[in-house]
Short mmCIF file of C-alpha atoms and ligand atoms in Angstrom, two decimals:
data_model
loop_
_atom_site.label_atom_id
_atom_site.label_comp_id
_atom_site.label_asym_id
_atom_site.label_seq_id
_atom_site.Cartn_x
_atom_site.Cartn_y
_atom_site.Cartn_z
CA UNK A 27 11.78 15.19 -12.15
CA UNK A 28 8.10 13.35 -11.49
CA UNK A 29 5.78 12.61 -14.02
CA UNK A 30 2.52 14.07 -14.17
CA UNK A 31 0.96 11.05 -12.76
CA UNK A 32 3.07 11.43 -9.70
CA UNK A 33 1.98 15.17 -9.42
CA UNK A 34 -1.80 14.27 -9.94
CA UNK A 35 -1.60 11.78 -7.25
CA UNK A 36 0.38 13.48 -4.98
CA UNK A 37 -1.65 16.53 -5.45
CA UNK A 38 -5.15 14.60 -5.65
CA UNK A 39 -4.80 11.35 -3.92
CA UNK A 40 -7.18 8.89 -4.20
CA UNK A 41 -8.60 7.33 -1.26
CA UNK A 42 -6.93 8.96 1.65
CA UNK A 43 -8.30 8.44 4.69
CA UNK A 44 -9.49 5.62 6.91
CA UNK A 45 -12.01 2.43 7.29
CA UNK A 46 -13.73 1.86 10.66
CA UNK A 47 -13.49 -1.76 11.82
CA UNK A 48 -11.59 -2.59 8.58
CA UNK A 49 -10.67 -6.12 7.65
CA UNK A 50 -7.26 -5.52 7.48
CA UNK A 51 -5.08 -2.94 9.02
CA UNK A 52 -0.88 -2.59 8.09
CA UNK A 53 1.29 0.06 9.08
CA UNK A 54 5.04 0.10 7.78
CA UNK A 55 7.72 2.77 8.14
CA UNK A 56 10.92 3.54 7.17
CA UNK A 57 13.30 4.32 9.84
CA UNK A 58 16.10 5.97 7.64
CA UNK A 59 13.50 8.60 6.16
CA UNK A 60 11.19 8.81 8.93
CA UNK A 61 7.90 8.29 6.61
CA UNK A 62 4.93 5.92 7.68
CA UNK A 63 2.22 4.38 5.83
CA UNK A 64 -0.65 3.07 6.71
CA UNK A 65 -3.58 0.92 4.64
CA UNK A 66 -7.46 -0.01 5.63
CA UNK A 67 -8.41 -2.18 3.98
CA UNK A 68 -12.47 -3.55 3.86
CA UNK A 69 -12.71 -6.99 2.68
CA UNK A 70 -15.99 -8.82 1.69
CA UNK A 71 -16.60 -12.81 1.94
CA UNK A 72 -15.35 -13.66 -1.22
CA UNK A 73 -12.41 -11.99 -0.12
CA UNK A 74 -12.70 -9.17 -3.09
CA UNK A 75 -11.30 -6.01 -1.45
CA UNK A 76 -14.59 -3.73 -1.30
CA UNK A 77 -12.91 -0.55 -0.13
CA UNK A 78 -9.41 0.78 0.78
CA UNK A 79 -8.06 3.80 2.50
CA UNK A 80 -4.40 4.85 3.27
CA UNK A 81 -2.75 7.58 5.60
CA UNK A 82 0.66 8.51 4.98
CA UNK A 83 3.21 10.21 7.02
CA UNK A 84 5.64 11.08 4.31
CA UNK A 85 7.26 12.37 1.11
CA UNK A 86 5.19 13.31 -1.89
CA UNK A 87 6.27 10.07 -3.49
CA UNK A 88 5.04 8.37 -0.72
CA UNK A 89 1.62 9.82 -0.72
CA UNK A 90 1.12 9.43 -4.46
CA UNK A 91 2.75 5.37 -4.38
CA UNK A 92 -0.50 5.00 -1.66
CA UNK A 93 -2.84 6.55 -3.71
CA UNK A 94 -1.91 4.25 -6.86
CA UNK A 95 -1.44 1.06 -5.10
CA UNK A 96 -4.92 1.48 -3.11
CA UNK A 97 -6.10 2.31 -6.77
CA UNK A 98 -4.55 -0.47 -8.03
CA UNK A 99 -5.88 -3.53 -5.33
CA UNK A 100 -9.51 -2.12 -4.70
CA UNK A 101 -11.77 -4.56 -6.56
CA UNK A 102 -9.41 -6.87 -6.46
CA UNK A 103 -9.35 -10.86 -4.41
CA UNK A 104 -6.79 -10.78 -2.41
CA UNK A 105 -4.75 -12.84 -4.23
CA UNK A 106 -4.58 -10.62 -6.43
CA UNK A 107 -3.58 -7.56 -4.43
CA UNK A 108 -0.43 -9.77 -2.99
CA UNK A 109 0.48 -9.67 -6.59
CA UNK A 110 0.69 -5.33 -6.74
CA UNK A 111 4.75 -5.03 -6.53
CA UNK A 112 6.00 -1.54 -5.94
CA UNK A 113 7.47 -2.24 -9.54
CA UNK A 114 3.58 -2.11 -10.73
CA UNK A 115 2.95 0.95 -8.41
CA UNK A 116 6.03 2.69 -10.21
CA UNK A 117 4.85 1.89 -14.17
CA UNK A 118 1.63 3.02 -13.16
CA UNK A 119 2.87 6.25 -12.34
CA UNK A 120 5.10 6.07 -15.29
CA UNK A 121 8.32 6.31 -13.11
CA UNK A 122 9.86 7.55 -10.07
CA UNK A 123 13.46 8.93 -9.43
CA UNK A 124 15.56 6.89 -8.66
CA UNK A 125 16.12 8.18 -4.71
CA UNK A 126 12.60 7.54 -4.49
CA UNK A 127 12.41 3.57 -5.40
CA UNK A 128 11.71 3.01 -1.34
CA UNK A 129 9.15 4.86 -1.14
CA UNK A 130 7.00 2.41 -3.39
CA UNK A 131 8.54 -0.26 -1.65
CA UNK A 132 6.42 1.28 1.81
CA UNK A 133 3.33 1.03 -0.80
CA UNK A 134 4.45 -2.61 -1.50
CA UNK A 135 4.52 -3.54 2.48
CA UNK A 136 1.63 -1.72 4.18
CA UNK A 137 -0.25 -3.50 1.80
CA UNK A 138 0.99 -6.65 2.56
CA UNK A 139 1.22 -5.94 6.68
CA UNK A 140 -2.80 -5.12 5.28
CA UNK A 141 -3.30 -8.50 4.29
CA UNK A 142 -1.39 -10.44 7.06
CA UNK A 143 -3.46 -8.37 9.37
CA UNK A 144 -6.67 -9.82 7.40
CA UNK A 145 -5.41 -13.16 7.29
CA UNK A 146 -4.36 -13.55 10.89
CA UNK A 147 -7.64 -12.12 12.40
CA UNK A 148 -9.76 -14.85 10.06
CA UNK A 149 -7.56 -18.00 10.82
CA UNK A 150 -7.22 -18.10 6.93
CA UNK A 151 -3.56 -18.15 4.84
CA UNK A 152 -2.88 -16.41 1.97
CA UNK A 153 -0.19 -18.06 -0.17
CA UNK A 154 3.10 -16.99 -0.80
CA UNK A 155 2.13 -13.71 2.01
CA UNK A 156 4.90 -13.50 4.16
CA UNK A 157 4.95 -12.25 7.85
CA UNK A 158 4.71 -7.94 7.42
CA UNK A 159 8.32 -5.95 8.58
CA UNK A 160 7.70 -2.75 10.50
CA UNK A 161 11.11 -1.38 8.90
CA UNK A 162 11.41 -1.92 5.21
CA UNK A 163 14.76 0.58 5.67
CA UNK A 164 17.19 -2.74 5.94
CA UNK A 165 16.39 -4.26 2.56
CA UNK A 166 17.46 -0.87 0.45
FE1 FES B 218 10.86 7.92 2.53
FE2 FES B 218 9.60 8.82 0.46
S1 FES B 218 11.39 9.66 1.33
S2 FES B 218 8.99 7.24 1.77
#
């Protein structure tokens, strides 16, 4: 049912945890599953994402999604990390069922609510960032 990246993640993930006085802080949930995720994320002046950490309160897809999209933005501008879709998160885990599509979507958000954090507490915009939702469960 998961691939073996999914198990490797899920059983190994990669930058759990979390940053003190990060640069960015988002935490998104899903109220139909219960599951919460949260992303630290450390942010240097050229606004290249130095470090990132995640905590997640949730399935196994949901704790191997966080570990591949906090592999998938650290070292990477900002701009860039807005680009990391929960589509990328999925091929980079070379699939996920198809009950578990949401929980990449949480991956998707907290990184955003991450940003927008980051964003808001600098007075800077990042474009095409939209405000973070708490809930992603009314989209599915
Ligand atoms: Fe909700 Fe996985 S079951 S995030």
């Amino acid at each position: 049912m998961y691939s073996e990246k999914v198990m490797d993640h899920f059983q190994h993930p990669r930058n759990m945890g979390e940053i003190e006085n990060p640069s960015g802080v988002g935490t998104v949930g899903n109220a139909k599953c219960g599951d919460i995720m949260r992303i630290y994320l450390d942010i240097d002046e050229n606004q290249i994402i130095r470090d990132v950490k995640f905590k997640t309160f949730g399935c196994g897809a949901a704790v191997a999604t966080s570990s591949m999209a906090t592999e998938l933005v650290k070292g990477k501008s900002v701009n860039e990390a807005l680009k990391v879709t929960n589509k990328a998160v999925m091929e980079a885990l070379d699939g996920l069922p198809p009950v578990k599509v949401h929980c990449s979507l949480l991956a998707e958000e907290s990184i955003h609510a991450a940003l927008w954090d980051y964003a808001q507490k600098n007075g800077i915009q990042i474009e095409g960032l939209k405000p973070p939702k708490k809930d992603i469960h009314e989209d599915e």
